[in-house]
mmCIF file of C-alpha atoms in Angstrom:
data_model
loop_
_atom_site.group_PDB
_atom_site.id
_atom_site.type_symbol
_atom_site.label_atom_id
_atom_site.label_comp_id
_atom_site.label_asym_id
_atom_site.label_seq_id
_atom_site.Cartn_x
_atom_site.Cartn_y
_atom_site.Cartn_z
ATOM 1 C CA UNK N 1 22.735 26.367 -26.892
ATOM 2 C CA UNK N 2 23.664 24.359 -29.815
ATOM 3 C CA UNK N 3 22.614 24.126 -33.476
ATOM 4 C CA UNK N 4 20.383 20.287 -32.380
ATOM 5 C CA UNK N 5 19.274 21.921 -28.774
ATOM 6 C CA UNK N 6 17.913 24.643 -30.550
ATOM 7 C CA UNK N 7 15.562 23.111 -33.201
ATOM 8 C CA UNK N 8 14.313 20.366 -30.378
ATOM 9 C CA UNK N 9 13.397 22.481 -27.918
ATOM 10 C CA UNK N 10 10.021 23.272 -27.942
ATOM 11 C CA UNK N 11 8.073 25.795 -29.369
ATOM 12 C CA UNK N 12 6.709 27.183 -25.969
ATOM 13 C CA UNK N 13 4.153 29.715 -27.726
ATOM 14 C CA UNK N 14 2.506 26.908 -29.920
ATOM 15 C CA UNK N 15 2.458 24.547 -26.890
ATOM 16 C CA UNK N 16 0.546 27.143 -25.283
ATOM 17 C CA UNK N 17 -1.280 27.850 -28.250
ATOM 18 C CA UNK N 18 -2.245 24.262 -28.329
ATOM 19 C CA UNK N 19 -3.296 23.304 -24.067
ATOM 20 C CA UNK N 20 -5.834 27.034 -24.695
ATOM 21 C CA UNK N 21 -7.433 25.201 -27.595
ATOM 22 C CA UNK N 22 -7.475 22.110 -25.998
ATOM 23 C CA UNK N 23 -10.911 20.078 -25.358
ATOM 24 C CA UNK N 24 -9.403 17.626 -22.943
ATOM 25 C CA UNK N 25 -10.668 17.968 -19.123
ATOM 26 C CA UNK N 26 -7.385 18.948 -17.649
ATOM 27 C CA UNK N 27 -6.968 21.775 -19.830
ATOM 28 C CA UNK N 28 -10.459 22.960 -19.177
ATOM 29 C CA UNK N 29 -9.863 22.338 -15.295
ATOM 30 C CA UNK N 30 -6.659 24.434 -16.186
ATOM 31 C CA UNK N 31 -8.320 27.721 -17.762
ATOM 32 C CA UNK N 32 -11.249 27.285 -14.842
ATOM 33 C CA UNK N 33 -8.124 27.965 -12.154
ATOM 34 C CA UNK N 34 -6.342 29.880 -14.148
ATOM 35 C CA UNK N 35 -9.887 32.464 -14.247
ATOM 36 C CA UNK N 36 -10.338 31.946 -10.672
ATOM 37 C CA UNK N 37 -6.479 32.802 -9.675
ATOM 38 C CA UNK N 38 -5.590 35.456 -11.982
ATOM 39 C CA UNK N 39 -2.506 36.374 -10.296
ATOM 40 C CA UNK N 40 -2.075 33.308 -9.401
ATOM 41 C CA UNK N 41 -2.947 31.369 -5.661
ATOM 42 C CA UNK N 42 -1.280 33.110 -2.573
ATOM 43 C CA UNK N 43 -1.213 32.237 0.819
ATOM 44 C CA UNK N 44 -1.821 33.881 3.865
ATOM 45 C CA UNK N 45 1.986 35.855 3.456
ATOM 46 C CA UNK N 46 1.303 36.492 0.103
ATOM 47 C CA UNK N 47 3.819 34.184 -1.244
ATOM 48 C CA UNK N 48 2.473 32.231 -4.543
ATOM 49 C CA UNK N 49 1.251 28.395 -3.691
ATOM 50 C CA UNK N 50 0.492 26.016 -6.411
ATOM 51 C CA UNK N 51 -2.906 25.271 -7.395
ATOM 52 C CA UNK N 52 -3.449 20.897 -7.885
ATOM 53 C CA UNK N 53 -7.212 19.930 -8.742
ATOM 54 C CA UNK N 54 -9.137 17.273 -7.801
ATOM 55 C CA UNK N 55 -8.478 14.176 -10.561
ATOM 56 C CA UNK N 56 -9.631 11.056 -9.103
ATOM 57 C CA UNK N 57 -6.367 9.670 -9.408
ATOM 58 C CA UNK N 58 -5.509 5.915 -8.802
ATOM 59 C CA UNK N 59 -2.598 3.736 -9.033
ATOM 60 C CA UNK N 60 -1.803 4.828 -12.287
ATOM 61 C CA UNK N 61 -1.910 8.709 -11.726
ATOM 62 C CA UNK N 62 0.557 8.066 -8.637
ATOM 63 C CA UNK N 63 3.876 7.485 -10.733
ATOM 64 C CA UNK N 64 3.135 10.816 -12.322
ATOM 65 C CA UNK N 65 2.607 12.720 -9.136
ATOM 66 C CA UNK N 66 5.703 11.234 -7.869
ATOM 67 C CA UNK N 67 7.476 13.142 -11.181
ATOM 68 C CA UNK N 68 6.713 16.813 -9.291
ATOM 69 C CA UNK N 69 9.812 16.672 -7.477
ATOM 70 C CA UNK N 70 9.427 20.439 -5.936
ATOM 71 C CA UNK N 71 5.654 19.693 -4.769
ATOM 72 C CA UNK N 72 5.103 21.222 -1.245
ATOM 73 C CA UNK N 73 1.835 20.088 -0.621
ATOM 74 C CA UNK N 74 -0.560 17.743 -2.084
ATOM 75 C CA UNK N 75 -4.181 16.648 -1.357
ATOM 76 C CA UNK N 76 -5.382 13.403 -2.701
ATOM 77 C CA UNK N 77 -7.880 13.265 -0.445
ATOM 78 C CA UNK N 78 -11.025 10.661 -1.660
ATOM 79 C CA UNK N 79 -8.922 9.087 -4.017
ATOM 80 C CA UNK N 80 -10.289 5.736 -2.731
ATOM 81 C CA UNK N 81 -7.796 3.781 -5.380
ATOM 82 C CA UNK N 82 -5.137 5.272 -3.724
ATOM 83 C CA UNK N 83 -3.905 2.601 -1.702
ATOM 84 C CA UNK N 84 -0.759 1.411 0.342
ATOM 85 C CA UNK N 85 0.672 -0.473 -2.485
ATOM 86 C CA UNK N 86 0.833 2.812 -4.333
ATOM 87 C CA UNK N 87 2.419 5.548 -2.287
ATOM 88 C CA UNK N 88 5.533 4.159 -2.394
ATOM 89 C CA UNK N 89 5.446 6.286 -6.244
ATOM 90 C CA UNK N 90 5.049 9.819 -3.578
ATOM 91 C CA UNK N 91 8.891 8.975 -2.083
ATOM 92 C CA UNK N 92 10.794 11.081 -4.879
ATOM 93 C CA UNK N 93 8.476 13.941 -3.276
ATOM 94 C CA UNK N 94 11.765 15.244 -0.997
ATOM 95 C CA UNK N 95 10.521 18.105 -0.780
ATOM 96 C CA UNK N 96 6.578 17.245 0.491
ATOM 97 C CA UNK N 97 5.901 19.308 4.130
ATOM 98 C CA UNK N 98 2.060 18.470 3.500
ATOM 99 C CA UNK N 99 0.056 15.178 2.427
ATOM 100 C CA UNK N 100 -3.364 14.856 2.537
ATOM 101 C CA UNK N 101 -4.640 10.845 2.182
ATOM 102 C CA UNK N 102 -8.044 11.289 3.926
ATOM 103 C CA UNK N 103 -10.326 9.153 3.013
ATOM 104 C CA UNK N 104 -8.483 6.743 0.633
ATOM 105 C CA UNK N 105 -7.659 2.767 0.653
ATOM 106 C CA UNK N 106 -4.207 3.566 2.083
ATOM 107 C CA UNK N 107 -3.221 1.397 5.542
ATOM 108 C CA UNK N 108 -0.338 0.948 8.217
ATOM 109 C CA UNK N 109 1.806 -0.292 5.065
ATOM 110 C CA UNK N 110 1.352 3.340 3.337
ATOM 111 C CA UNK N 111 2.603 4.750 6.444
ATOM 112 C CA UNK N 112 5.575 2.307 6.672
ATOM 113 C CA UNK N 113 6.892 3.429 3.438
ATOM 114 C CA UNK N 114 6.076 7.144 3.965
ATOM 115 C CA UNK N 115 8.234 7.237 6.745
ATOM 116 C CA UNK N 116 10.973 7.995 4.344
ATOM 117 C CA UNK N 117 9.847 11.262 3.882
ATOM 118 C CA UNK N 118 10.971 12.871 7.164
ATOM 119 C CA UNK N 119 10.477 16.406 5.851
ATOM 120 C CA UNK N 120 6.980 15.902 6.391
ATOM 121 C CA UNK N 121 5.209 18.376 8.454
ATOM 122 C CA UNK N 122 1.727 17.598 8.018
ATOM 123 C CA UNK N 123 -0.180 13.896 7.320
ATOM 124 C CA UNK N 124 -4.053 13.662 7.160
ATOM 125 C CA UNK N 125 -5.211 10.052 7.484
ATOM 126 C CA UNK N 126 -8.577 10.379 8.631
ATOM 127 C CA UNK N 127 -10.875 8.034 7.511
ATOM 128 C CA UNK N 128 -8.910 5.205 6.380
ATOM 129 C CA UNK N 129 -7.493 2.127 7.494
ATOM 130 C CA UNK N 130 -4.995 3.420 9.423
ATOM 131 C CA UNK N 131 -4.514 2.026 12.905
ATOM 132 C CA UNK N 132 -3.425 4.009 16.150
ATOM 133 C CA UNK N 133 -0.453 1.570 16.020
ATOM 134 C CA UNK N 134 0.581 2.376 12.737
ATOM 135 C CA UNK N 135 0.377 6.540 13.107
ATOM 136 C CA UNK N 136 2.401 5.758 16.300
ATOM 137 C CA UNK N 137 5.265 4.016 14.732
ATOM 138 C CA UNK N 138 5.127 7.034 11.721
ATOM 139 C CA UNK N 139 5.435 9.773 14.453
ATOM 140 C CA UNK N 140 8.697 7.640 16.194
ATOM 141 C CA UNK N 141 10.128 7.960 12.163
ATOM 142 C CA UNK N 142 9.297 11.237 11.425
ATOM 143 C CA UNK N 143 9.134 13.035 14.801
ATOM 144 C CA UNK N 144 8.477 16.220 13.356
ATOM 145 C CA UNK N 145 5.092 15.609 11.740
ATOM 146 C CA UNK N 146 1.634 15.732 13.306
ATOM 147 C CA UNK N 147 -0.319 13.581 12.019
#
C-alpha cells in the first residue's frame, strides 16, 4: 500500500467506535440484530445469511440497495413506495436468487424490467398490481424462477 493509500484509508476501529455510539435508527436497528444474532444469522445448513431490516424504503432508498452488488436475497415487502418506476435501481443485483415485492406499488412494468435478472430463483408479488399476464411473460424470460 502506498504512503497516500495508507493515511486515507479509514480508521476501521474509530468507524466502529463511532456506528456503537451512534443515536441514529439504523445503528440502533444494527446493535438490536447484532444482540439477537450473536454469531451471526445461519440458515438451515448452517451457512451464514445476511440479516436486512425492515426500513420503509421508497424510491430514494432503491439506488442504494441497488449498490449491494453480492445481495442474495432481499425482502422489501410493504414498501408501498416501491413502485415499477423504481426497480429498475435492483438490476446491478446479478447476483439476487430471491426478491420479495409483496405488497408494494410495483406492476407488469416492474416485472418487465426485472426480467433482466435471470438468476432469479424466487419472486413474491402477492398483493400488488401485478397481472396474470404480466407474471406469465416474466416466467417465459426467466424460466427458472417461480414466481
Amino acid at each position: 500500500m502506498t504512503d497516500a493509500a495508507q493515511t486515507s484509508a479509514p480508521d476501521t476501529a474509530a468507524l466502529s467506535a463511532a456506528a456503537l455510539a451512534s443515536k441514529a435508527w439504523p445503528f440502533d436497528e444494527a446493535r438490536r440484530i447484532a444482540k439477537r444474532y450473536p454469531g451471526g444469522k445461519r440458515d438451515g445448513t448452517g451457512a451464514l445469511v445476511p440479516v436486512l431490516f425492515e426500513t420503509g424504503y421508497g424510491p430514494s432508498g432503491l439506488p442504494h440497495i441497488g449498490k449491494l452488488v453480492g445481495l442474495k436475497s432481499l425482502d422489501i415487502s410493504k414498501c408501498t413506495g416501491v413502485t415499477s418506476a423504481g426497480v429498475g435501481e435492483l438490476l446491478p443485483l446479478t447476483k439476487l436468487e430471491a426478491l420479495n415485492l409483496s405488497e408494494t406499488g410495483i406492476g407488469d412494468a416492474a416485472l418487465e424490467k426485472l426480467s433482466a435478472l435471470h438468476q432469479l430463483k424466487s419472486l413474491n408479488v402477492r398483493l400488488t398490481s401485478v397481472t396474470d399476464d404480466g407474471v406469465s411473460k416474466f416466467k417465459t424470460a426467466v424460466p427458472g424462477c417461480d414466481v
